[in-house]
Short mmCIF file of C-alpha atoms in Angstrom, two decimals:
data_model
loop_
_atom_site.label_atom_id
_atom_site.label_comp_id
_atom_site.label_asym_id
_atom_site.label_seq_id
_atom_site.Cartn_x
_atom_site.Cartn_y
_atom_site.Cartn_z
CA MET W 1 -24.00 -23.41 13.07
CA SER W 2 -22.87 -27.04 13.29
CA ASP W 3 -19.40 -27.86 14.58
CA PHE W 4 -19.10 -30.56 11.88
CA PRO W 5 -17.86 -29.57 8.41
CA ASN W 6 -20.59 -31.53 6.62
CA GLY W 7 -23.31 -31.42 9.19
CA SER W 8 -23.93 -33.73 12.17
CA PRO W 9 -23.12 -37.49 11.96
CA GLU W 10 -26.83 -38.09 12.17
CA ASN W 11 -27.30 -36.16 8.93
CA GLY W 12 -24.64 -38.03 7.13
CA GLY W 13 -21.71 -35.83 8.06
CA ASP W 14 -18.23 -37.19 8.66
CA ALA W 15 -16.99 -36.37 12.13
CA HIS W 16 -13.51 -37.40 10.98
CA ALA W 17 -13.33 -35.29 7.82
CA GLY W 18 -9.85 -34.56 6.51
CA PRO W 19 -7.67 -31.44 7.10
CA GLY W 20 -9.08 -29.79 3.95
CA ALA W 21 -12.56 -29.82 5.44
CA GLY W 22 -11.22 -28.42 8.68
CA LYS W 23 -9.55 -25.53 6.87
CA ALA W 24 -12.79 -24.85 4.98
CA GLU W 25 -14.76 -24.66 8.20
CA GLU W 26 -12.10 -22.41 9.79
CA ALA W 27 -12.34 -20.13 6.77
CA LEU W 28 -16.14 -20.12 7.05
CA ARG W 29 -16.02 -19.21 10.72
CA ALA W 30 -13.56 -16.40 10.00
CA ARG W 31 -15.84 -15.09 7.29
CA VAL W 32 -18.84 -15.15 9.61
CA ARG W 33 -16.88 -13.27 12.26
CA GLN W 34 -15.88 -10.68 9.66
CA GLN W 35 -19.50 -10.25 8.56
CA GLU W 36 -20.64 -9.90 12.16
CA ALA W 37 -17.98 -7.24 12.76
CA THR W 38 -19.05 -5.32 9.63
CA GLY W 39 -22.67 -5.45 10.79
CA MET W 40 -21.72 -4.20 14.23
CA LEU W 41 -19.84 -1.26 12.71
CA SER W 42 -22.80 -0.45 10.48
CA LEU W 43 -25.15 -0.42 13.50
CA SER W 44 -22.75 1.84 15.39
CA ALA W 45 -22.70 4.28 12.44
CA LEU W 46 -26.51 4.25 12.19
CA SER W 47 -26.88 4.77 15.97
CA GLY W 48 -25.34 8.21 15.70
CA THR W 49 -21.82 7.46 16.89
CA GLY W 50 -19.62 10.53 16.19
CA LEU W 51 -17.03 10.25 13.48
CA PRO W 52 -13.97 10.28 15.76
CA ASP W 53 -15.40 7.51 17.99
CA LEU W 54 -16.49 5.54 14.93
CA LEU W 55 -13.03 5.73 13.38
CA ASN W 56 -11.45 4.55 16.62
CA LEU W 57 -13.94 1.66 16.82
CA VAL W 58 -13.21 0.75 13.22
CA ALA W 59 -9.45 0.59 13.87
CA GLU W 60 -9.88 -1.52 17.02
CA THR W 61 -12.30 -3.92 15.25
CA VAL W 62 -10.16 -4.39 12.16
CA ALA W 63 -7.04 -5.10 14.24
CA SER W 64 -8.90 -7.65 16.35
CA VAL W 65 -10.67 -9.45 13.48
CA LEU W 66 -7.58 -9.64 11.26
CA SER W 67 -5.26 -10.44 14.23
CA VAL W 68 -2.77 -7.65 13.37
CA GLU W 69 -0.83 -5.34 15.61
CA PHE W 70 -1.46 -2.17 13.61
CA CYS W 71 -4.46 -0.59 12.01
CA GLU W 72 -4.78 2.91 10.65
CA VAL W 73 -7.47 5.19 9.19
CA LEU W 74 -5.70 7.82 7.11
CA GLU W 75 -7.42 11.01 5.96
CA LEU W 76 -6.34 12.64 2.72
CA LEU W 77 -5.40 16.22 3.55
CA PRO W 78 -6.77 19.09 1.39
CA ASP W 79 -3.61 19.58 -0.67
CA GLY W 80 -3.65 15.92 -1.65
CA ASP W 81 0.09 15.55 -0.80
CA ARG W 82 -0.19 13.90 2.60
CA LEU W 83 -2.42 11.54 4.55
CA LEU W 84 -3.01 12.15 8.25
CA LEU W 85 -3.21 9.25 10.75
CA ARG W 86 -6.70 10.14 11.98
CA ALA W 87 -7.32 6.95 14.01
CA GLY W 88 -5.36 3.81 14.72
CA VAL W 89 -4.25 0.93 16.90
CA GLY W 90 -0.70 -0.12 17.78
CA TRP W 91 1.08 3.10 16.98
CA ARG W 92 3.42 4.79 19.39
CA GLU W 93 2.06 7.52 21.65
CA GLY W 94 1.63 10.78 19.88
CA ARG W 95 1.45 9.35 16.36
CA VAL W 96 -2.35 9.32 16.03
CA GLY W 97 -3.59 12.76 15.02
CA GLU W 98 -0.07 13.94 14.20
CA ALA W 99 1.79 11.51 11.90
CA THR W 100 1.41 11.78 8.13
CA VAL W 101 2.52 9.75 5.19
CA GLY W 102 3.07 10.88 1.60
CA THR W 103 0.88 10.19 -1.36
CA ASN W 104 2.07 9.23 -4.87
CA LEU W 105 4.53 6.33 -4.50
CA GLU W 106 5.93 7.54 -1.20
CA SER W 107 3.87 5.04 0.86
CA GLN W 108 1.59 2.05 0.62
CA ALA W 109 -1.35 4.32 1.26
CA GLY W 110 -0.29 6.67 -1.58
CA TYR W 111 0.06 3.70 -3.93
CA THR W 112 -3.38 2.51 -2.85
CA LEU W 113 -4.87 5.85 -3.93
CA ILE W 114 -3.13 5.60 -7.29
CA SER W 115 -4.00 1.93 -7.88
CA ARG W 116 -7.54 2.48 -6.48
CA GLY W 117 -6.88 -0.41 -4.06
CA PRO W 118 -6.92 -2.87 -2.52
CA VAL W 119 -3.19 -3.39 -2.10
CA VAL W 120 -1.66 -6.45 -0.47
CA VAL W 121 1.98 -6.45 0.71
CA GLU W 122 3.61 -9.68 1.89
CA ASP W 123 7.02 -8.17 2.64
CA LEU W 124 7.54 -4.45 2.89
CA ARG W 125 11.26 -4.96 3.02
CA THR W 126 11.38 -6.21 -0.54
CA GLU W 127 8.48 -4.17 -1.95
CA GLY W 128 9.25 -2.56 -5.30
CA ARG W 129 5.99 -0.83 -6.24
CA PHE W 130 6.42 1.99 -3.74
CA ARG W 131 8.54 3.15 -0.81
CA GLY W 132 7.86 2.06 2.71
CA PRO W 133 7.00 5.17 4.75
CA PRO W 134 8.84 5.91 7.98
CA LEU W 135 5.62 5.34 9.97
CA LEU W 136 5.52 1.65 8.96
CA ARG W 137 9.25 1.14 9.04
CA GLU W 138 9.75 2.57 12.51
CA HIS W 139 7.12 0.18 13.84
CA GLY W 140 8.62 -2.83 12.10
CA ALA W 141 5.60 -3.50 9.85
CA VAL W 142 6.28 -6.25 7.32
CA SER W 143 2.99 -7.41 5.81
CA GLY W 144 -0.25 -5.51 5.28
CA ILE W 145 -3.31 -4.76 3.28
CA SER W 146 -4.93 -1.42 2.46
CA THR W 147 -7.84 -0.02 0.50
CA THR W 148 -9.44 3.34 -0.23
CA ILE W 149 -12.26 5.05 1.64
CA ARG W 150 -14.48 6.97 -0.73
CA ILE W 151 -17.20 9.59 -0.18
CA GLY W 152 -19.22 9.59 -3.33
CA GLU W 153 -16.83 10.30 -6.15
CA HIS W 154 -14.01 11.56 -3.95
CA PHE W 155 -11.42 9.97 -1.69
CA TYR W 156 -11.68 10.42 2.05
CA GLY W 157 -8.50 8.47 2.61
CA VAL W 158 -7.17 4.95 3.17
CA ILE W 159 -7.68 2.17 5.74
CA GLY W 160 -4.90 -0.28 6.33
CA ALA W 161 -3.93 -3.23 8.53
CA HIS W 162 -0.37 -4.31 9.16
CA THR W 163 1.67 -6.86 11.09
CA ALA W 164 5.28 -7.15 12.11
CA ARG W 165 5.40 -10.79 11.01
CA LYS W 166 5.41 -11.95 7.43
CA ARG W 167 2.04 -13.43 6.46
CA SER W 168 -0.38 -13.74 3.58
CA PHE W 169 -3.85 -12.23 3.60
CA THR W 170 -6.78 -14.19 2.21
CA ASP W 171 -9.29 -12.91 -0.35
CA ASP W 172 -11.89 -12.90 2.43
CA GLU W 173 -9.70 -10.67 4.63
CA VAL W 174 -9.20 -8.24 1.74
CA LEU W 175 -13.00 -8.27 1.15
CA PHE W 176 -13.59 -7.60 4.80
CA LEU W 177 -11.35 -4.52 4.76
CA GLN W 178 -13.15 -3.24 1.70
CA GLU W 179 -16.50 -3.74 3.40
CA VAL W 180 -15.31 -1.79 6.41
CA ALA W 181 -14.05 1.02 4.15
CA ASP W 182 -17.55 1.12 2.57
CA VAL W 183 -19.12 1.40 6.03
CA VAL W 184 -16.84 4.33 6.93
CA GLY W 185 -17.52 6.08 3.63
CA ALA W 186 -21.29 5.60 4.00
CA ALA W 187 -21.14 6.88 7.60
CA ILE W 188 -19.38 10.07 6.58
CA GLU W 189 -21.88 10.50 3.75
CA ARG W 190 -24.77 10.30 6.24
CA LEU W 191 -23.07 12.89 8.45
CA ARG W 192 -22.92 15.34 5.55
CA ASP W 193 -25.12 17.86 7.40
CA GLU W 194 -22.77 18.11 10.40
CA SER W 195 -20.58 21.18 10.30
CA ASP W 196 -17.19 19.43 10.31
CA VAL W 197 -18.23 17.05 7.55
CA ARG W 198 -19.96 19.76 5.57
CA GLU W 199 -16.62 21.63 5.46
CA LEU W 200 -14.87 18.36 4.46
CA LEU W 201 -17.26 17.71 1.59
CA GLY W 202 -18.00 21.23 0.63
CA GLU W 203 -15.05 23.62 0.75
CA ARG W 204 -12.63 20.84 -0.08
CA THR W 205 -14.54 19.46 -3.08
CA GLU W 206 -12.54 21.43 -5.60
CA LEU W 207 -9.21 20.44 -3.98
CA ALA W 208 -10.36 16.85 -3.86
CA ALA W 209 -11.23 16.92 -7.58
CA VAL W 210 -7.75 18.28 -8.39
CA ALA W 211 -6.14 15.52 -6.30
CA GLU W 212 -8.32 12.93 -8.03
CA ARG W 213 -7.10 14.10 -11.45
CA ARG W 214 -3.52 13.88 -10.24
CA PHE W 215 -4.03 10.34 -8.97
CA GLU W 216 -5.61 9.33 -12.28
CA PHE W 217 -2.60 10.71 -14.23
CA LEU W 218 -0.14 8.99 -11.91
CA THR W 219 -2.08 5.72 -12.19
CA GLU W 220 -1.52 5.71 -15.92
CA ALA W 221 2.09 6.88 -15.54
CA ASN W 222 2.96 4.27 -13.03
CA ALA W 223 1.40 1.48 -15.17
CA LEU W 224 3.36 2.55 -18.27
CA LEU W 225 6.69 3.17 -16.55
CA SER W 226 6.65 -0.05 -14.60
CA THR W 227 6.50 -2.15 -17.79
CA SER W 228 9.98 -1.20 -19.00
CA THR W 229 13.23 -2.75 -17.88
CA ASP W 230 15.37 -0.26 -19.80
CA TYR W 231 16.52 2.92 -18.03
CA GLY W 232 16.45 5.07 -21.13
CA THR W 233 12.96 3.93 -22.08
CA VAL W 234 11.67 4.79 -18.62
CA LEU W 235 12.97 8.37 -18.84
CA ALA W 236 11.78 8.84 -22.43
CA THR W 237 8.31 7.56 -21.46
CA ALA W 238 8.24 9.95 -18.49
CA VAL W 239 8.78 13.05 -20.55
CA ARG W 240 6.35 11.84 -23.21
CA LEU W 241 3.69 11.45 -20.55
CA ALA W 242 4.28 15.02 -19.40
CA VAL W 243 3.73 16.56 -22.86
CA PRO W 244 1.20 18.08 -23.38
CA ALA W 245 -0.72 16.91 -20.28
CA VAL W 246 1.56 18.77 -17.84
CA ALA W 247 3.97 20.81 -19.96
CA ASP W 248 4.63 22.16 -23.45
CA TRP W 249 8.10 20.83 -23.16
CA CYS W 250 9.73 18.55 -20.66
CA PHE W 251 13.29 17.32 -20.22
CA VAL W 252 15.41 15.00 -18.10
CA ASP W 253 18.97 15.86 -17.11
CA VAL W 254 21.31 13.31 -15.58
CA VAL W 255 24.48 13.95 -13.60
CA GLU W 256 27.61 11.84 -13.77
CA ASP W 257 28.97 10.60 -10.44
CA SER W 258 32.56 11.55 -11.15
CA GLY W 259 33.12 15.24 -11.97
CA GLY W 260 29.45 16.09 -11.70
CA ALA W 261 29.00 16.59 -15.48
CA VAL W 262 25.35 17.20 -16.31
CA GLU W 263 23.86 15.97 -19.60
CA ARG W 264 20.46 16.46 -21.10
CA PHE W 265 19.29 12.86 -21.62
CA THR W 266 15.92 13.41 -23.32
CA VAL W 267 13.42 16.07 -24.15
CA ALA W 268 9.84 16.20 -25.46
CA ARG W 269 8.19 19.09 -27.18
CA SER W 270 4.46 19.64 -27.89
CA GLU W 271 5.07 21.52 -31.16
CA PRO W 272 6.57 19.67 -34.14
CA GLY W 273 9.71 21.33 -35.48
CA ASP W 274 10.94 22.61 -32.12
CA GLU W 275 13.33 19.67 -31.78
CA SER W 276 16.12 21.21 -33.86
CA LEU W 277 16.10 24.39 -31.74
CA THR W 278 16.15 22.34 -28.55
CA ARG W 279 19.06 20.23 -29.76
CA GLU W 280 21.00 23.33 -30.91
CA LEU W 281 20.39 24.98 -27.51
CA GLN W 282 21.76 22.01 -25.58
CA SER W 283 24.72 21.46 -27.89
CA ARG W 284 25.84 25.10 -28.01
CA TYR W 285 25.12 25.88 -24.38
CA PRO W 286 25.89 22.98 -22.03
CA LEU W 287 24.41 23.36 -18.54
CA ASP W 288 26.38 25.75 -16.34
CA PRO W 289 26.77 24.08 -12.87
CA ASN W 290 26.77 27.58 -11.28
CA THR W 291 23.36 28.55 -12.70
CA GLN W 292 20.91 29.58 -10.00
CA HIS W 293 17.88 28.04 -11.62
CA GLY W 294 17.00 24.71 -13.21
CA THR W 295 18.83 21.43 -12.82
CA PRO W 296 22.04 22.86 -11.31
CA GLY W 297 20.08 24.60 -8.55
CA VAL W 298 17.93 21.57 -7.84
CA LEU W 299 20.98 19.32 -7.67
CA ARG W 300 22.69 21.72 -5.24
CA THR W 301 19.74 22.07 -2.88
CA GLY W 302 18.02 18.74 -3.39
CA ARG W 303 14.68 20.65 -3.43
CA PRO W 304 12.21 21.26 -6.28
CA GLU W 305 12.04 24.66 -7.92
CA LEU W 306 8.78 26.40 -8.91
CA ILE W 307 8.68 29.60 -10.91
CA PRO W 308 5.01 30.41 -11.66
CA ASP W 309 5.94 33.37 -13.89
CA VAL W 310 9.03 33.29 -15.99
CA ASP W 311 10.05 36.82 -17.00
CA ASP W 312 13.06 38.23 -18.82
CA ALA W 313 14.89 38.73 -15.48
CA VAL W 314 14.69 35.01 -14.77
CA ILE W 315 15.81 34.13 -18.32
CA ARG W 316 18.73 36.52 -18.23
CA GLU W 317 19.97 34.83 -15.04
CA THR W 318 20.44 31.58 -16.96
CA VAL W 319 21.93 32.73 -20.30
CA ARG W 320 25.55 33.28 -21.31
CA ASP W 321 25.27 35.61 -24.29
CA ARG W 322 22.75 37.43 -26.48
CA ALA W 323 22.34 34.52 -28.88
CA ASN W 324 21.55 32.25 -25.96
CA LEU W 325 19.02 34.83 -24.67
CA GLU W 326 17.26 35.00 -28.08
CA MET W 327 17.09 31.23 -28.34
CA LEU W 328 15.48 30.89 -24.94
CA GLN W 329 13.07 33.74 -25.60
CA SER W 330 11.98 32.06 -28.87
CA LEU W 331 10.91 29.07 -26.83
CA ASP W 332 8.57 31.50 -25.01
CA PRO W 333 8.62 29.99 -21.46
CA LYS W 334 5.80 31.31 -19.32
CA SER W 335 5.99 29.08 -16.25
CA TYR W 336 8.58 26.56 -15.04
CA MET W 337 9.26 23.85 -12.49
CA CYS W 338 12.08 21.45 -11.91
CA VAL W 339 12.10 18.45 -9.55
CA PRO W 340 14.89 16.08 -8.45
CA LEU W 341 15.06 12.53 -9.84
CA ARG W 342 16.20 10.35 -6.95
CA VAL W 343 17.05 6.71 -7.55
CA GLY W 344 17.91 4.51 -4.60
CA GLY W 345 19.85 6.68 -2.21
CA ARG W 346 21.14 9.14 -4.80
CA THR W 347 19.88 12.13 -6.81
CA LEU W 348 20.40 10.93 -10.37
CA GLY W 349 19.32 14.12 -12.03
CA ALA W 350 16.29 16.32 -12.53
CA MET W 351 13.12 16.68 -14.55
CA GLY W 352 12.13 20.03 -15.92
CA PHE W 353 8.64 21.18 -17.01
CA VAL W 354 7.99 24.33 -19.09
CA SER W 355 4.67 25.90 -20.03
CA SER W 356 4.52 28.22 -23.01
CA ASP W 357 0.86 28.82 -22.50
CA ALA W 358 -0.04 32.12 -20.83
CA GLY W 359 -3.19 30.44 -19.43
CA ARG W 360 -1.23 27.70 -17.68
CA ARG W 361 0.71 28.98 -14.69
CA TYR W 362 2.19 26.31 -12.46
CA GLY W 363 1.26 26.12 -8.78
CA GLU W 364 1.70 23.79 -5.85
CA GLU W 365 -0.73 21.23 -7.27
CA ASP W 366 1.25 21.05 -10.56
CA LEU W 367 4.50 20.71 -8.55
CA ALA W 368 3.05 17.81 -6.64
CA LEU W 369 2.07 16.07 -9.91
CA ALA W 370 5.59 16.69 -11.32
CA GLU W 371 7.19 15.23 -8.20
CA GLY W 372 4.83 12.26 -8.42
CA LEU W 373 5.84 11.59 -12.03
CA ALA W 374 9.56 11.88 -11.18
CA TYR W 375 9.01 9.58 -8.24
CA SER W 376 7.23 7.01 -10.46
CA ALA W 377 10.09 7.14 -12.95
CA ALA W 378 12.69 6.74 -10.16
CA VAL W 379 10.91 3.72 -8.74
CA ALA W 380 10.68 2.14 -12.21
CA ILE W 381 14.39 2.76 -12.77
CA ASP W 382 15.29 1.43 -9.36
CA ASN W 383 13.29 -1.75 -10.01
CA ALA W 384 14.93 -2.17 -13.47
CA ARG W 385 18.54 -1.63 -12.47
CA HIS W 386 18.87 -4.90 -10.56
CA HIS W 387 22.44 -5.06 -9.29
CA VAL W 388 23.71 -1.92 -10.99
CA SER W 389 24.74 0.76 -8.51
CA GLU W 390 23.40 4.30 -8.69
CA ALA W 391 26.87 5.53 -9.72
CA GLU W 392 27.08 2.99 -12.58
CA LEU W 393 23.60 3.81 -13.68
CA ALA W 394 24.41 7.54 -13.79
CA ARG W 395 27.60 6.95 -15.81
CA GLU W 396 25.69 4.76 -18.28
CA LEU W 397 22.93 7.36 -18.79
CA VAL W 398 25.44 10.18 -19.23
CA GLN W 399 27.34 8.13 -21.76
CA ARG W 400 24.17 7.36 -23.67
CA ALA W 401 23.10 10.98 -23.57
CA ARG W 402 26.43 12.02 -25.11
CA GLN W 403 26.18 9.40 -27.84
CA ASP W 404 22.48 9.88 -28.60
CA GLN W 405 20.92 13.20 -27.62
CA ARG W 406 17.33 12.27 -28.24
CA THR W 407 14.02 14.05 -28.63
CA ALA W 408 10.99 12.09 -27.56
CA ALA W 409 7.69 12.58 -29.33
CA PRO W 410 4.73 13.05 -26.96
CA LEU W 411 2.49 10.07 -26.50
CA GLY W 412 -0.28 9.84 -29.01
CA ARG W 413 1.63 11.68 -31.75
#
C-alpha cells in the first residue's frame, strides 16, 4: 500500500496533501489492521485452537488493536441473571474466571443484551441508560464499547473493550468488535461436537430460550419507559407492561420518606371490572407496616419476595378481619412476587405481581424478569427526576397517590 494518500507523486498524487487526507489514510490503515486481526483470529479458530485459548487470544487482540487497557469476554450463565468474566485483559488478579456482572440494566453488558448491541459509552460516570457495574468502576473504566456474541439464535455472551480515559470510538472500531464477536460465535458453533460445548448448546438451550424471552420483554419495556419524563407515567407504564404478560394484576407501592407511610400508587388488572374491588381493598385496608409479606416485608429486608403457591395460610397472615379475607380470596391469588423499586440510593417502594392462573406459578426466572422491569422503571425515574432528591420524589408520589388513586389499563386494551 502506498504511503501517499492519493498514490505516488509519479501517479499524480500530492505528497503534501492536507490534514484531512492524512486522517483518511490513518483511518484506512487502522481498518486494514482491524481486518488483518480478524483474519488472524479466524485462522486460529479454524486451526483447532481450544475455546479457552481462543478467548484469551481474542481479548489480547482486541485490547491491542483498539488501544484499550481492558477487554472482556463475558459468558451468559445458565440462569440468565449473571455474566461471567470468562477471558480478559487488564483486570486485577483473580477476576478472570470469577467475577460476574448483572444482566438487565445492572451493567453495560446487560444493557447490550437487551438492546442487542452494539453499545458505545463515552463516559460511564454520566451514563443514564444503565448502571456501571462494580467490575468497571473498580478499575476506573470510563469509555467503552460492547456487543453480543451469538451462537445461532441464542446468546453466548458479550465482548467489550474499555479504557480509563475518555474517548470516542469510531464506526470502524465498533464494526471490528462486531466482526470479532462473529468469529467467536462461529468458532463455538464449529466446536459443537466437543463435550463442553455440547453441554453449553444442548442442556442449556431451554434456559437460554427463557433468558432470550426475558431480554426481549425488557427491550420493549426499557424503550417505552425511557421515553417518559413524568414519574407517574413511568410507574403506570410499568404495571401496564406487566399485565397480562407477567401477571394478572400488578401494583406499585411508594413509601414516604418521613413517617414511612406506604401508599398504593397505581395498579393494573387483566380483567375489566376488577378495578372497583381493588380500589375498595386499598381504601378500606391501608397497608400494615408490620405485615410479614408484600411491600412492608420487602421494604424491611430490601430483598425480593417470591411465593410460588399462595394458600389460605399466606392470605390469612396479611388480612385484618373476615371481610378483608373474603375480598382477597375473591381476587383468587395463586402465585405472588414482590420486588423493591430502588431509585438512586434509596428504596422508593415496591412492585407486586400476582397470578390468578393456576397454570402460572412464579419461579426464579419470573422473579428475574420482575426485578428487571422494576430496575428499568427505576432507571427511567432516576433519569427523569433531574435535580429532585429521592426524598422529594417519594413525597411527591405519595401525595399524588393520595389525591388520585389510579387504576391503569393494561397495554393494548
